[in-house]
Short mmCIF file of C-alpha atoms in Angstrom, two decimals:
data_model
loop_
_atom_site.label_atom_id
_atom_site.label_comp_id
_atom_site.label_asym_id
_atom_site.label_seq_id
_atom_site.Cartn_x
_atom_site.Cartn_y
_atom_site.Cartn_z
CA UNK A 1 -26.91 59.86 -42.08
CA UNK A 2 -27.90 62.28 -44.24
CA UNK A 3 -24.04 62.71 -45.15
CA UNK A 4 -23.87 59.55 -45.73
CA UNK A 5 -26.74 59.70 -48.48
CA UNK A 6 -24.90 61.98 -49.89
CA UNK A 7 -21.89 60.13 -50.61
CA UNK A 8 -23.12 57.75 -51.84
CA UNK A 9 -22.99 58.32 -55.49
CA UNK A 10 -19.43 59.08 -55.18
CA UNK A 11 -18.28 55.89 -54.20
CA UNK A 12 -17.29 54.72 -57.05
CA UNK A 13 -15.01 57.69 -57.84
CA UNK A 14 -13.01 57.21 -54.96
CA UNK A 15 -9.45 55.63 -55.48
CA UNK A 16 -8.48 52.70 -56.29
CA UNK A 17 -12.80 51.70 -57.14
CA UNK A 18 -12.89 50.08 -60.42
CA UNK A 19 -15.49 52.02 -62.91
CA UNK A 20 -16.89 49.48 -65.16
CA UNK A 21 -17.51 50.98 -68.98
CA UNK A 22 -20.48 50.16 -70.57
CA UNK A 23 -19.75 47.41 -73.18
CA UNK A 24 -21.08 47.99 -77.19
CA UNK A 25 -24.80 46.30 -78.34
CA UNK A 26 -24.18 42.50 -79.18
CA UNK A 27 -25.80 39.31 -79.98
CA UNK A 28 -24.84 35.86 -79.52
CA UNK A 29 -25.12 35.39 -82.98
CA UNK A 30 -23.10 38.78 -83.89
CA UNK A 31 -20.63 37.86 -82.14
CA UNK A 32 -19.43 34.65 -83.77
CA UNK A 33 -20.19 35.65 -86.92
CA UNK A 34 -17.64 38.48 -85.97
CA UNK A 35 -15.04 35.40 -84.96
CA UNK A 36 -15.51 33.55 -88.22
CA UNK A 37 -15.18 36.69 -90.02
CA UNK A 38 -11.74 37.13 -88.45
CA UNK A 39 -10.47 33.67 -89.36
CA UNK A 40 -11.33 34.42 -92.69
CA UNK A 41 -9.18 37.85 -92.25
CA UNK A 42 -6.31 36.60 -90.92
CA UNK A 43 -5.12 33.32 -93.07
CA UNK A 44 -0.87 33.87 -92.21
CA UNK A 45 1.27 34.99 -89.73
CA UNK A 46 5.05 35.79 -89.55
CA UNK A 47 6.41 37.00 -85.90
CA UNK A 48 9.46 37.00 -83.70
CA UNK A 49 8.12 35.93 -80.30
CA UNK A 50 9.14 34.45 -76.62
CA UNK A 51 8.01 30.87 -75.55
CA UNK A 52 7.70 30.06 -72.04
CA UNK A 53 6.19 26.47 -71.63
CA UNK A 54 5.23 24.59 -68.03
CA UNK A 55 5.69 26.30 -64.70
CA UNK A 56 9.63 26.33 -64.55
CA UNK A 57 9.56 26.42 -67.77
CA UNK A 58 12.31 29.40 -69.30
CA UNK A 59 12.08 31.91 -71.77
CA UNK A 60 12.95 30.89 -75.56
CA UNK A 61 13.14 33.09 -78.38
CA UNK A 62 11.33 31.54 -81.63
CA UNK A 63 10.37 32.47 -85.65
CA UNK A 64 6.72 31.30 -86.12
CA UNK A 65 5.57 30.95 -89.65
CA UNK A 66 1.63 29.73 -89.31
CA UNK A 67 -0.59 29.23 -92.39
CA UNK A 68 -4.32 28.29 -92.39
CA UNK A 69 -5.95 25.50 -92.23
CA UNK A 70 -3.18 23.65 -90.47
CA UNK A 71 0.28 24.89 -91.25
CA UNK A 72 3.25 25.76 -88.31
CA UNK A 73 6.56 26.02 -88.33
CA UNK A 74 8.43 27.35 -85.22
CA UNK A 75 12.36 27.71 -84.77
CA UNK A 76 13.80 27.72 -81.32
CA UNK A 77 16.57 30.59 -81.63
CA UNK A 78 20.11 30.27 -79.55
CA UNK A 79 22.38 33.23 -79.61
CA UNK A 80 24.63 31.07 -82.18
CA UNK A 81 21.57 30.23 -84.45
CA UNK A 82 18.87 27.94 -85.03
CA UNK A 83 18.52 25.62 -82.16
CA UNK A 84 15.71 23.62 -83.05
CA UNK A 85 13.01 23.12 -86.08
CA UNK A 86 9.75 22.35 -85.92
CA UNK A 87 6.87 21.84 -88.63
CA UNK A 88 3.92 20.51 -88.94
CA UNK A 89 0.89 19.80 -91.98
CA UNK A 90 -1.36 19.04 -89.65
CA UNK A 91 -0.65 14.95 -90.21
CA UNK A 92 3.22 14.92 -89.85
CA UNK A 93 4.90 16.46 -86.81
CA UNK A 94 8.39 16.56 -87.25
CA UNK A 95 11.75 18.26 -85.37
CA UNK A 96 15.11 18.88 -86.71
CA UNK A 97 17.78 19.67 -83.68
CA UNK A 98 20.15 22.03 -85.84
CA UNK A 99 23.62 19.54 -86.74
CA UNK A 100 21.80 16.78 -85.38
CA UNK A 101 21.76 15.09 -88.58
CA UNK A 102 18.80 13.30 -87.68
CA UNK A 103 14.88 14.32 -88.33
CA UNK A 104 12.22 13.00 -85.82
CA UNK A 105 8.96 12.54 -87.02
CA UNK A 106 5.58 11.24 -85.90
CA UNK A 107 1.83 12.26 -85.91
CA UNK A 108 1.02 15.59 -85.19
CA UNK A 109 -1.21 14.61 -82.24
CA UNK A 110 -2.15 16.86 -79.03
CA UNK A 111 0.28 14.72 -76.74
CA UNK A 112 2.86 15.38 -79.60
CA UNK A 113 2.60 18.97 -79.91
CA UNK A 114 2.55 19.28 -75.72
CA UNK A 115 6.17 18.36 -75.96
CA UNK A 116 7.13 21.32 -77.65
CA UNK A 117 4.36 23.85 -77.18
CA UNK A 118 3.70 23.12 -73.67
CA UNK A 119 0.07 21.87 -73.70
CA UNK A 120 -1.40 19.72 -75.55
CA UNK A 121 -3.93 21.08 -78.41
CA UNK A 122 -5.09 19.97 -82.12
CA UNK A 123 -3.37 21.37 -84.96
CA UNK A 124 -6.20 23.37 -86.20
CA UNK A 125 -6.99 24.52 -82.75
CA UNK A 126 -2.67 25.69 -82.37
CA UNK A 127 -3.28 27.14 -85.73
CA UNK A 128 -6.53 29.45 -84.68
CA UNK A 129 -4.81 30.65 -81.39
CA UNK A 130 -1.58 31.33 -82.59
CA UNK A 131 -3.76 33.91 -85.47
CA UNK A 132 -5.78 35.39 -81.99
CA UNK A 133 -9.03 33.57 -81.84
CA UNK A 134 -11.25 30.71 -80.20
CA UNK A 135 -10.36 27.26 -81.59
CA UNK A 136 -13.76 27.04 -83.67
CA UNK A 137 -16.19 24.56 -82.76
CA UNK A 138 -19.72 23.76 -84.12
CA UNK A 139 -22.66 24.71 -81.48
CA UNK A 140 -25.00 21.65 -80.64
CA UNK A 141 -27.81 24.25 -79.31
CA UNK A 142 -28.13 28.40 -79.78
CA UNK A 143 -25.58 30.14 -77.94
CA UNK A 144 -26.39 32.59 -74.99
CA UNK A 145 -25.01 35.68 -74.31
CA UNK A 146 -24.63 37.65 -70.76
CA UNK A 147 -22.76 40.37 -68.84
CA UNK A 148 -20.55 39.30 -65.94
CA UNK A 149 -19.47 41.31 -63.43
CA UNK A 150 -16.56 42.23 -64.43
CA UNK A 151 -18.21 44.35 -67.30
CA UNK A 152 -17.26 41.36 -69.97
CA UNK A 153 -19.81 39.42 -72.19
CA UNK A 154 -19.79 36.09 -71.88
CA UNK A 155 -20.54 33.76 -75.06
CA UNK A 156 -21.65 30.17 -74.25
CA UNK A 157 -21.31 27.89 -76.78
CA UNK A 158 -22.68 24.47 -76.13
CA UNK A 159 -20.97 21.52 -77.28
CA UNK A 160 -22.18 17.52 -77.88
CA UNK A 161 -20.05 16.72 -74.98
CA UNK A 162 -19.38 20.05 -73.18
CA UNK A 163 -19.05 23.74 -73.50
CA UNK A 164 -17.21 26.45 -74.72
CA UNK A 165 -16.88 29.99 -73.01
CA UNK A 166 -15.53 32.86 -74.99
CA UNK A 167 -14.97 36.50 -72.67
CA UNK A 168 -15.14 40.03 -74.79
CA UNK A 169 -14.26 43.54 -73.50
CA UNK A 170 -13.70 46.80 -74.86
CA UNK A 171 -14.64 49.38 -77.06
CA UNK A 172 -14.70 48.24 -80.12
CA UNK A 173 -15.28 44.37 -78.73
CA UNK A 174 -12.40 42.40 -78.72
CA UNK A 175 -12.00 37.91 -77.81
CA UNK A 176 -9.78 38.40 -74.52
CA UNK A 177 -10.42 34.42 -73.52
CA UNK A 178 -11.56 30.83 -74.03
CA UNK A 179 -12.57 28.19 -71.65
CA UNK A 180 -13.84 24.66 -73.02
CA UNK A 181 -14.90 22.01 -70.40
CA UNK A 182 -16.12 18.28 -71.85
CA UNK A 183 -17.59 15.76 -69.63
CA UNK A 184 -14.62 14.13 -69.53
CA UNK A 185 -12.96 16.86 -67.15
CA UNK A 186 -10.53 18.08 -69.91
CA UNK A 187 -10.11 21.86 -70.14
CA UNK A 188 -8.71 23.80 -72.19
CA UNK A 189 -7.85 28.05 -71.68
CA UNK A 190 -6.69 30.64 -74.01
CA UNK A 191 -6.18 34.05 -72.74
CA UNK A 192 -5.59 36.89 -75.09
CA UNK A 193 -3.91 40.05 -74.61
CA UNK A 194 -2.05 43.23 -75.30
CA UNK A 195 -3.42 44.08 -78.39
CA UNK A 196 -1.89 46.34 -81.44
CA UNK A 197 -4.19 46.73 -84.43
CA UNK A 198 -6.60 44.58 -83.16
CA UNK A 199 -4.72 41.81 -83.09
CA UNK A 200 -3.01 39.99 -79.97
CA UNK A 201 0.20 40.62 -79.41
CA UNK A 202 0.32 37.73 -75.88
CA UNK A 203 -1.28 34.98 -75.30
CA UNK A 204 -1.43 31.89 -73.13
CA UNK A 205 -2.70 28.58 -73.80
CA UNK A 206 -3.70 26.11 -70.19
CA UNK A 207 -4.96 22.57 -69.82
CA UNK A 208 -6.54 20.45 -67.66
CA UNK A 209 -3.02 18.75 -67.04
CA UNK A 210 -0.45 19.48 -64.62
CA UNK A 211 2.30 21.90 -65.48
CA UNK A 212 0.23 21.73 -69.23
CA UNK A 213 0.29 25.51 -70.18
CA UNK A 214 2.52 27.69 -72.61
CA UNK A 215 2.45 31.59 -72.59
CA UNK A 216 3.79 33.42 -75.97
CA UNK A 217 4.66 36.73 -76.26
CA UNK A 218 4.77 38.28 -80.14
CA UNK A 219 7.91 40.80 -80.53
CA UNK A 220 7.17 41.59 -83.72
CA UNK A 221 4.16 39.60 -86.08
CA UNK A 222 3.04 40.37 -89.77
CA UNK A 223 -0.70 38.86 -89.94
CA UNK A 224 -1.30 37.89 -93.75
CA UNK A 225 2.35 37.56 -94.27
CA UNK A 226 3.21 36.11 -97.37
CA UNK A 227 4.60 32.62 -96.42
CA UNK A 228 5.84 29.69 -98.74
CA UNK A 229 3.74 26.14 -97.94
CA UNK A 230 7.55 24.17 -98.47
CA UNK A 231 8.42 26.36 -94.99
CA UNK A 232 6.47 23.43 -93.29
CA UNK A 233 8.10 20.20 -95.16
CA UNK A 234 10.40 18.31 -93.20
CA UNK A 235 14.02 18.96 -94.48
CA UNK A 236 16.49 16.78 -95.16
CA UNK A 237 18.08 14.51 -92.87
CA UNK A 238 20.78 11.90 -92.96
CA UNK A 239 18.52 9.81 -90.45
CA UNK A 240 15.17 9.87 -89.55
CA UNK A 241 13.91 8.05 -86.04
CA UNK A 242 10.71 8.14 -84.15
CA UNK A 243 9.27 11.21 -82.41
CA UNK A 244 9.16 9.73 -79.12
CA UNK A 245 12.92 9.05 -78.97
CA UNK A 246 13.34 12.83 -78.56
CA UNK A 247 13.41 14.43 -75.72
CA UNK A 248 13.02 18.09 -75.89
CA UNK A 249 11.24 21.63 -73.72
CA UNK A 250 11.98 24.73 -74.90
#
């Protein structure tokens, strides 16, 4: 018995045992302020990335441009050059298959965005996520902060019809995940990883809908790059058709 008691303090040092590092001090209000400051600090992005949408999706190489508050452009690349360009200014969503001569247009709704990203989300949410932060939400009540058994902070933000749960880890603290639930049961989950200079180089976006999932890995990323607003405008085309008539799954 004396031997067992003497071994207890060293159990955490056994091979394979996970030792949790102490988290730096934090408050709920302070973490929300840091997220707001992060949104102000990162206003745009120019990146080369790989995207995989859906469980059966294949990795596709892309060039991504993002500019706050609601501008996104994604160029799907093939070994021969541009295969498809998709862009939005927050209201209009357009898609232009290279060599087709037809531009497809529709409303920039979460459902239409899911056709190209693999998971439904609003344009402002997509901008926030691609720029490495959780979607902006207005708390309906004071947020609460707790420490999880995994050695992370979980910030719970009450919403009018649900809640947003934000996970922070590391020293300095970084946002590594966000999960959102609503009374209707819809859920949005985001995970961030592989941080370089505080910016995540990998992210995963998933929704409650079956197979509604997208993974993005930035092979090269330039936050706050100079991005011309004209790049998000629809390209000229000989014909314009409804977005619903194009079938695209990157």
